[in-house]
Amino acid sequence: MKILIINGPNLNLLGTREPLHYGTGTMDSVLDALKSQYPDVQFDYYQSNVEGFLIDRLHQTLEKPCDGVVLNAGAYTHTSVALRDAIAAIKVPVVEVHISNVHSREEFRHRSLISAVCKGVICGFGLVSYRLGVEALLACS
Ligand code: DQA
């Protein structure tokens, strides 16, 4: 089983960015934990601050398929029709994840343009959201 984890803008700063919302853990620690928790799963990780690069990476799954994508699109969740169209255009299931509970935050974070084309949504469990996203893909594959 191959799972691709994609992080969008500003998520390269996990560990130091707004710790009240995102905690102090790093993405490296998340990936290390996932690799040891799921030794039979092959994880690939991609992060970009650039909308088009995220879209390109999603498109790559058409040529080189994986079994599922765990996507934290960051702020593009709330703004990007292009990202939504990319998710709709690919064949692999995508689980939308958020570290913070976006529904308990500013109103502009309550709307996701991508949820409707994702398999499902997980939000508000801190960095554990990534593991729950993986778990959802494994349970539904
Ligand atoms: C986020 C929530 C978004 O609203 C925000 O723009 C992020 C991170 C989260 O993981 O909680 O960058 O996706």
JSON list of C-alpha atoms and ligand atoms in Angstrom, two decimals:
[
{"chain": "A", "resi": 1, "resn": "MET", "atom": "CA", "xyz": [0.00, 0.00, 0.00]},
{"chain": "A", "resi": 2, "resn": "LYS", "atom": "CA", "xyz": [1.32, 3.42, -0.97]},
{"chain": "A", "resi": 3, "resn": "ILE", "atom": "CA", "xyz": [0.03, 6.58, 0.67]},
{"chain": "A", "resi": 4, "resn": "LEU", "atom": "CA", "xyz": [0.99, 10.08, -0.34]},
{"chain": "A", "resi": 5, "resn": "ILE", "atom": "CA", "xyz": [0.83, 12.81, 2.28]},
{"chain": "A", "resi": 6, "resn": "ILE", "atom": "CA", "xyz": [0.63, 16.36, 0.91]},
{"chain": "A", "resi": 7, "resn": "ASN", "atom": "CA", "xyz": [0.94, 19.54, 2.92]},
{"chain": "A", "resi": 8, "resn": "GLY", "atom": "CA", "xyz": [0.11, 22.95, 1.51]},
{"chain": "A", "resi": 9, "resn": "PRO", "atom": "CA", "xyz": [1.25, 26.47, 2.33]},
{"chain": "A", "resi": 10, "resn": "ASN", "atom": "CA", "xyz": [2.94, 27.35, 5.60]},
{"chain": "A", "resi": 11, "resn": "LEU", "atom": "CA", "xyz": [2.87, 23.77, 6.83]},
{"chain": "A", "resi": 12, "resn": "ASN", "atom": "CA", "xyz": [6.63, 23.62, 6.32]},
{"chain": "A", "resi": 13, "resn": "LEU", "atom": "CA", "xyz": [6.72, 25.74, 9.48]},
{"chain": "A", "resi": 14, "resn": "LEU", "atom": "CA", "xyz": [5.04, 23.14, 11.69]},
{"chain": "A", "resi": 15, "resn": "GLY", "atom": "CA", "xyz": [6.74, 23.09, 15.06]},
{"chain": "A", "resi": 16, "resn": "THR", "atom": "CA", "xyz": [7.18, 26.84, 15.27]},
{"chain": "A", "resi": 17, "resn": "ARG", "atom": "CA", "xyz": [4.13, 28.25, 13.48]},
{"chain": "A", "resi": 18, "resn": "GLU", "atom": "CA", "xyz": [1.25, 29.44, 15.71]},
{"chain": "A", "resi": 19, "resn": "PRO", "atom": "CA", "xyz": [1.71, 26.69, 18.31]},
{"chain": "A", "resi": 20, "resn": "LEU", "atom": "CA", "xyz": [-1.64, 27.48, 19.93]},
{"chain": "A", "resi": 21, "resn": "HIS", "atom": "CA", "xyz": [-3.33, 26.21, 16.77]},
{"chain": "A", "resi": 22, "resn": "TYR", "atom": "CA", "xyz": [-0.82, 23.72, 15.43]},
{"chain": "A", "resi": 23, "resn": "GLY", "atom": "CA", "xyz": [1.19, 22.53, 18.43]},
{"chain": "A", "resi": 24, "resn": "THR", "atom": "CA", "xyz": [4.95, 22.19, 18.58]},
{"chain": "A", "resi": 25, "resn": "GLY", "atom": "CA", "xyz": [5.40, 18.81, 16.88]},
{"chain": "A", "resi": 26, "resn": "THR", "atom": "CA", "xyz": [7.13, 18.66, 13.52]},
{"chain": "A", "resi": 27, "resn": "MET", "atom": "CA", "xyz": [6.13, 16.93, 10.31]},
{"chain": "A", "resi": 28, "resn": "ASP", "atom": "CA", "xyz": [9.31, 14.85, 10.55]},
{"chain": "A", "resi": 29, "resn": "SER", "atom": "CA", "xyz": [8.08, 13.43, 13.85]},
{"chain": "A", "resi": 30, "resn": "VAL", "atom": "CA", "xyz": [4.67, 12.70, 12.30]},
{"chain": "A", "resi": 31, "resn": "LEU", "atom": "CA", "xyz": [6.27, 10.87, 9.37]},
{"chain": "A", "resi": 32, "resn": "ASP", "atom": "CA", "xyz": [8.66, 8.90, 11.60]},
{"chain": "A", "resi": 33, "resn": "ALA", "atom": "CA", "xyz": [5.75, 7.81, 13.80]},
{"chain": "A", "resi": 34, "resn": "LEU", "atom": "CA", "xyz": [3.65, 6.80, 10.78]},
{"chain": "A", "resi": 35, "resn": "LYS", "atom": "CA", "xyz": [6.49, 4.76, 9.33]},
{"chain": "A", "resi": 36, "resn": "SER", "atom": "CA", "xyz": [6.89, 2.83, 12.55]},
{"chain": "A", "resi": 37, "resn": "GLN", "atom": "CA", "xyz": [3.14, 2.49, 13.17]},
{"chain": "A", "resi": 38, "resn": "TYR", "atom": "CA", "xyz": [2.46, 1.22, 9.65]},
{"chain": "A", "resi": 39, "resn": "PRO", "atom": "CA", "xyz": [5.56, -0.73, 8.57]},
{"chain": "A", "resi": 40, "resn": "ASP", "atom": "CA", "xyz": [3.72, -2.24, 5.59]},
{"chain": "A", "resi": 41, "resn": "VAL", "atom": "CA", "xyz": [2.71, 1.11, 4.17]},
{"chain": "A", "resi": 42, "resn": "GLN", "atom": "CA", "xyz": [5.02, 3.04, 1.89]},
{"chain": "A", "resi": 43, "resn": "PHE", "atom": "CA", "xyz": [4.73, 6.75, 2.64]},
{"chain": "A", "resi": 44, "resn": "ASP", "atom": "CA", "xyz": [5.62, 9.51, 0.26]},
{"chain": "A", "resi": 45, "resn": "TYR", "atom": "CA", "xyz": [5.60, 13.13, 1.47]},
{"chain": "A", "resi": 46, "resn": "TYR", "atom": "CA", "xyz": [5.30, 16.36, -0.48]},
{"chain": "A", "resi": 47, "resn": "GLN", "atom": "CA", "xyz": [5.00, 19.93, 0.75]},
{"chain": "A", "resi": 48, "resn": "SER", "atom": "CA", "xyz": [4.74, 23.13, -1.25]},
{"chain": "A", "resi": 49, "resn": "ASN", "atom": "CA", "xyz": [3.72, 26.70, -0.65]},
{"chain": "A", "resi": 50, "resn": "VAL", "atom": "CA", "xyz": [2.78, 27.02, -4.32]},
{"chain": "A", "resi": 51, "resn": "GLU", "atom": "CA", "xyz": [-0.74, 26.18, -5.46]},
{"chain": "A", "resi": 52, "resn": "GLY", "atom": "CA", "xyz": [0.30, 24.98, -8.92]},
{"chain": "A", "resi": 53, "resn": "PHE", "atom": "CA", "xyz": [2.97, 22.66, -7.53]},
{"chain": "A", "resi": 54, "resn": "LEU", "atom": "CA", "xyz": [0.36, 21.02, -5.29]},
{"chain": "A", "resi": 55, "resn": "ILE", "atom": "CA", "xyz": [-1.84, 20.55, -8.34]},
{"chain": "A", "resi": 56, "resn": "ASP", "atom": "CA", "xyz": [1.08, 19.10, -10.33]},
{"chain": "A", "resi": 57, "resn": "ARG", "atom": "CA", "xyz": [1.82, 16.63, -7.53]},
{"chain": "A", "resi": 58, "resn": "LEU", "atom": "CA", "xyz": [-1.82, 15.50, -7.47]},
{"chain": "A", "resi": 59, "resn": "HIS", "atom": "CA", "xyz": [-1.76, 15.07, -11.26]},
{"chain": "A", "resi": 60, "resn": "GLN", "atom": "CA", "xyz": [1.31, 12.87, -10.97]},
{"chain": "A", "resi": 61, "resn": "THR", "atom": "CA", "xyz": [-0.87, 10.22, -9.32]},
{"chain": "A", "resi": 62, "resn": "LEU", "atom": "CA", "xyz": [-2.48, 9.69, -12.75]},
{"chain": "A", "resi": 63, "resn": "GLU", "atom": "CA", "xyz": [0.86, 8.50, -14.16]},
{"chain": "A", "resi": 64, "resn": "LYS", "atom": "CA", "xyz": [2.24, 6.96, -11.00]},
{"chain": "A", "resi": 65, "resn": "PRO", "atom": "CA", "xyz": [-0.74, 5.90, -8.91]},
{"chain": "A", "resi": 66, "resn": "CYS", "atom": "CA", "xyz": [-0.76, 5.46, -5.17]},
{"chain": "A", "resi": 67, "resn": "ASP", "atom": "CA", "xyz": [-3.55, 4.01, -3.05]},
{"chain": "A", "resi": 68, "resn": "GLY", "atom": "CA", "xyz": [-4.60, 7.23, -1.41]},
{"chain": "A", "resi": 69, "resn": "VAL", "atom": "CA", "xyz": [-3.69, 10.78, -0.53]},
{"chain": "A", "resi": 70, "resn": "VAL", "atom": "CA", "xyz": [-3.86, 12.51, 2.86]},
{"chain": "A", "resi": 71, "resn": "LEU", "atom": "CA", "xyz": [-4.09, 16.20, 2.00]},
{"chain": "A", "resi": 72, "resn": "ASN", "atom": "CA", "xyz": [-3.77, 19.19, 4.27]},
{"chain": "A", "resi": 73, "resn": "ALA", "atom": "CA", "xyz": [-4.25, 21.97, 1.76]},
{"chain": "A", "resi": 74, "resn": "GLY", "atom": "CA", "xyz": [-3.80, 24.67, 4.41]},
{"chain": "A", "resi": 75, "resn": "ALA", "atom": "CA", "xyz": [-5.34, 27.99, 3.44]},
{"chain": "A", "resi": 76, "resn": "TYR", "atom": "CA", "xyz": [-5.93, 26.81, -0.16]},
{"chain": "A", "resi": 77, "resn": "THR", "atom": "CA", "xyz": [-8.69, 24.67, 1.33]},
{"chain": "A", "resi": 78, "resn": "HIS", "atom": "CA", "xyz": [-10.76, 27.81, 1.64]},
{"chain": "A", "resi": 79, "resn": "THR", "atom": "CA", "xyz": [-9.85, 29.50, -1.63]},
{"chain": "A", "resi": 80, "resn": "SER", "atom": "CA", "xyz": [-8.75, 27.17, -4.39]},
{"chain": "A", "resi": 81, "resn": "VAL", "atom": "CA", "xyz": [-11.15, 26.09, -7.11]},
{"chain": "A", "resi": 82, "resn": "ALA", "atom": "CA", "xyz": [-8.10, 24.88, -9.05]},
{"chain": "A", "resi": 83, "resn": "LEU", "atom": "CA", "xyz": [-7.11, 22.49, -6.26]},
{"chain": "A", "resi": 84, "resn": "ARG", "atom": "CA", "xyz": [-10.66, 21.21, -6.04]},
{"chain": "A", "resi": 85, "resn": "ASP", "atom": "CA", "xyz": [-10.69, 20.56, -9.79]},
{"chain": "A", "resi": 86, "resn": "ALA", "atom": "CA", "xyz": [-7.36, 18.70, -9.51]},
{"chain": "A", "resi": 87, "resn": "ILE", "atom": "CA", "xyz": [-8.74, 16.43, -6.79]},
{"chain": "A", "resi": 88, "resn": "ALA", "atom": "CA", "xyz": [-11.84, 15.79, -8.90]},
{"chain": "A", "resi": 89, "resn": "ALA", "atom": "CA", "xyz": [-9.65, 14.97, -11.91]},
{"chain": "A", "resi": 90, "resn": "ILE", "atom": "CA", "xyz": [-7.56, 12.25, -10.29]},
{"chain": "A", "resi": 91, "resn": "LYS", "atom": "CA", "xyz": [-8.61, 8.71, -9.49]},
{"chain": "A", "resi": 92, "resn": "VAL", "atom": "CA", "xyz": [-7.12, 8.04, -6.07]},
{"chain": "A", "resi": 93, "resn": "PRO", "atom": "CA", "xyz": [-9.13, 8.76, -2.93]},
{"chain": "A", "resi": 94, "resn": "VAL", "atom": "CA", "xyz": [-8.14, 11.93, -1.12]},
{"chain": "A", "resi": 95, "resn": "VAL", "atom": "CA", "xyz": [-8.76, 12.48, 2.60]},
{"chain": "A", "resi": 96, "resn": "GLU", "atom": "CA", "xyz": [-8.86, 16.14, 3.62]},
{"chain": "A", "resi": 97, "resn": "VAL", "atom": "CA", "xyz": [-7.19, 16.73, 6.97]},
{"chain": "A", "resi": 98, "resn": "HIS", "atom": "CA", "xyz": [-6.70, 19.72, 9.22]},
{"chain": "A", "resi": 99, "resn": "ILE", "atom": "CA", "xyz": [-4.68, 19.94, 12.39]},
{"chain": "A", "resi": 100, "resn": "SER", "atom": "CA", "xyz": [-6.90, 22.54, 13.99]},
{"chain": "A", "resi": 101, "resn": "ASN", "atom": "CA", "xyz": [-10.67, 22.47, 14.26]},
{"chain": "A", "resi": 102, "resn": "VAL", "atom": "CA", "xyz": [-11.36, 24.91, 11.46]},
{"chain": "A", "resi": 103, "resn": "HIS", "atom": "CA", "xyz": [-15.01, 25.17, 12.54]},
{"chain": "A", "resi": 104, "resn": "SER", "atom": "CA", "xyz": [-14.07, 26.66, 15.87]},
{"chain": "A", "resi": 105, "resn": "ARG", "atom": "CA", "xyz": [-11.94, 29.34, 14.21]},
{"chain": "A", "resi": 106, "resn": "GLU", "atom": "CA", "xyz": [-12.61, 32.35, 11.96]},
{"chain": "A", "resi": 107, "resn": "GLU", "atom": "CA", "xyz": [-15.64, 32.12, 9.73]},
{"chain": "A", "resi": 108, "resn": "PHE", "atom": "CA", "xyz": [-13.59, 32.13, 6.52]},
{"chain": "A", "resi": 109, "resn": "ARG", "atom": "CA", "xyz": [-12.10, 28.79, 7.62]},
{"chain": "A", "resi": 110, "resn": "HIS", "atom": "CA", "xyz": [-15.54, 27.17, 7.95]},
{"chain": "A", "resi": 111, "resn": "ARG", "atom": "CA", "xyz": [-15.91, 26.78, 4.20]},
{"chain": "A", "resi": 112, "resn": "SER", "atom": "CA", "xyz": [-13.88, 24.19, 2.35]},
{"chain": "A", "resi": 113, "resn": "LEU", "atom": "CA", "xyz": [-13.88, 24.21, -1.44]},
{"chain": "A", "resi": 114, "resn": "ILE", "atom": "CA", "xyz": [-12.34, 20.75, -1.53]},
{"chain": "A", "resi": 115, "resn": "SER", "atom": "CA", "xyz": [-14.46, 18.69, 0.91]},
{"chain": "A", "resi": 116, "resn": "ALA", "atom": "CA", "xyz": [-17.09, 17.76, -1.66]},
{"chain": "A", "resi": 117, "resn": "VAL", "atom": "CA", "xyz": [-14.53, 16.09, -3.93]},
{"chain": "A", "resi": 118, "resn": "CYS", "atom": "CA", "xyz": [-12.65, 14.38, -1.11]},
{"chain": "A", "resi": 119, "resn": "LYS", "atom": "CA", "xyz": [-13.50, 10.96, 0.27]},
{"chain": "A", "resi": 120, "resn": "GLY", "atom": "CA", "xyz": [-13.94, 12.47, 3.73]},
{"chain": "A", "resi": 121, "resn": "VAL", "atom": "CA", "xyz": [-12.69, 15.06, 6.15]},
{"chain": "A", "resi": 122, "resn": "ILE", "atom": "CA", "xyz": [-10.79, 14.89, 9.45]},
{"chain": "A", "resi": 123, "resn": "CYS", "atom": "CA", "xyz": [-10.07, 17.98, 11.45]},
{"chain": "A", "resi": 124, "resn": "GLY", "atom": "CA", "xyz": [-9.25, 19.16, 14.93]},
{"chain": "A", "resi": 125, "resn": "PHE", "atom": "CA", "xyz": [-7.13, 16.34, 16.32]},
{"chain": "A", "resi": 126, "resn": "GLY", "atom": "CA", "xyz": [-3.80, 18.09, 16.22]},
{"chain": "A", "resi": 127, "resn": "LEU", "atom": "CA", "xyz": [-1.05, 16.21, 14.42]},
{"chain": "A", "resi": 128, "resn": "VAL", "atom": "CA", "xyz": [-2.97, 12.98, 15.11]},
{"chain": "A", "resi": 129, "resn": "SER", "atom": "CA", "xyz": [-5.25, 14.12, 12.25]},
{"chain": "A", "resi": 130, "resn": "TYR", "atom": "CA", "xyz": [-2.63, 12.77, 9.81]},
{"chain": "A", "resi": 131, "resn": "ARG", "atom": "CA", "xyz": [-2.71, 9.30, 11.39]},
{"chain": "A", "resi": 132, "resn": "LEU", "atom": "CA", "xyz": [-6.50, 9.36, 11.37]},
{"chain": "A", "resi": 133, "resn": "GLY", "atom": "CA", "xyz": [-6.37, 10.25, 7.69]},
{"chain": "A", "resi": 134, "resn": "VAL", "atom": "CA", "xyz": [-4.12, 7.26, 7.01]},
{"chain": "A", "resi": 135, "resn": "GLU", "atom": "CA", "xyz": [-6.38, 5.05, 9.12]},
{"chain": "A", "resi": 136, "resn": "ALA", "atom": "CA", "xyz": [-9.41, 6.21, 7.11]},
{"chain": "A", "resi": 137, "resn": "LEU", "atom": "CA", "xyz": [-7.71, 5.32, 3.83]},
{"chain": "A", "resi": 138, "resn": "LEU", "atom": "CA", "xyz": [-6.71, 1.88, 5.13]},
{"chain": "A", "resi": 139, "resn": "ALA", "atom": "CA", "xyz": [-10.19, 1.20, 6.49]},
{"chain": "A", "resi": 140, "resn": "CYS", "atom": "CA", "xyz": [-11.89, 2.20, 3.24]},
{"chain": "A", "resi": 141, "resn": "SER", "atom": "CA", "xyz": [-9.52, 0.64, 0.72]},
{"chain": "B", "resi": 1, "resn": "DQA", "atom": "C1", "xyz": [-5.09, 24.14, 8.51]},
{"chain": "B", "resi": 1, "resn": "DQA", "atom": "C2", "xyz": [-6.27, 25.11, 8.72]},
{"chain": "B", "resi": 1, "resn": "DQA", "atom": "C3", "xyz": [-6.27, 26.20, 7.66]},
{"chain": "B", "resi": 1, "resn": "DQA", "atom": "O1", "xyz": [-7.36, 27.08, 7.87]},
{"chain": "B", "resi": 1, "resn": "DQA", "atom": "C4", "xyz": [-4.98, 27.00, 7.73]},
{"chain": "B", "resi": 1, "resn": "DQA", "atom": "O2", "xyz": [-4.95, 27.97, 6.72]},
{"chain": "B", "resi": 1, "resn": "DQA", "atom": "C5", "xyz": [-3.78, 26.13, 7.70]},
{"chain": "B", "resi": 1, "resn": "DQA", "atom": "C6", "xyz": [-3.78, 24.89, 8.45]},
{"chain": "B", "resi": 1, "resn": "DQA", "atom": "C7", "xyz": [-5.00, 23.11, 9.65]},
{"chain": "B", "resi": 1, "resn": "DQA", "atom": "O3", "xyz": [-4.30, 22.13, 9.46]},
{"chain": "B", "resi": 1, "resn": "DQA", "atom": "O4", "xyz": [-5.59, 23.29, 10.71]},
{"chain": "B", "resi": 1, "resn": "DQA", "atom": "O5", "xyz": [-2.76, 26.49, 7.12]},
{"chain": "B", "resi": 1, "resn": "DQA", "atom": "O6", "xyz": [-5.29, 23.43, 7.30]}
]
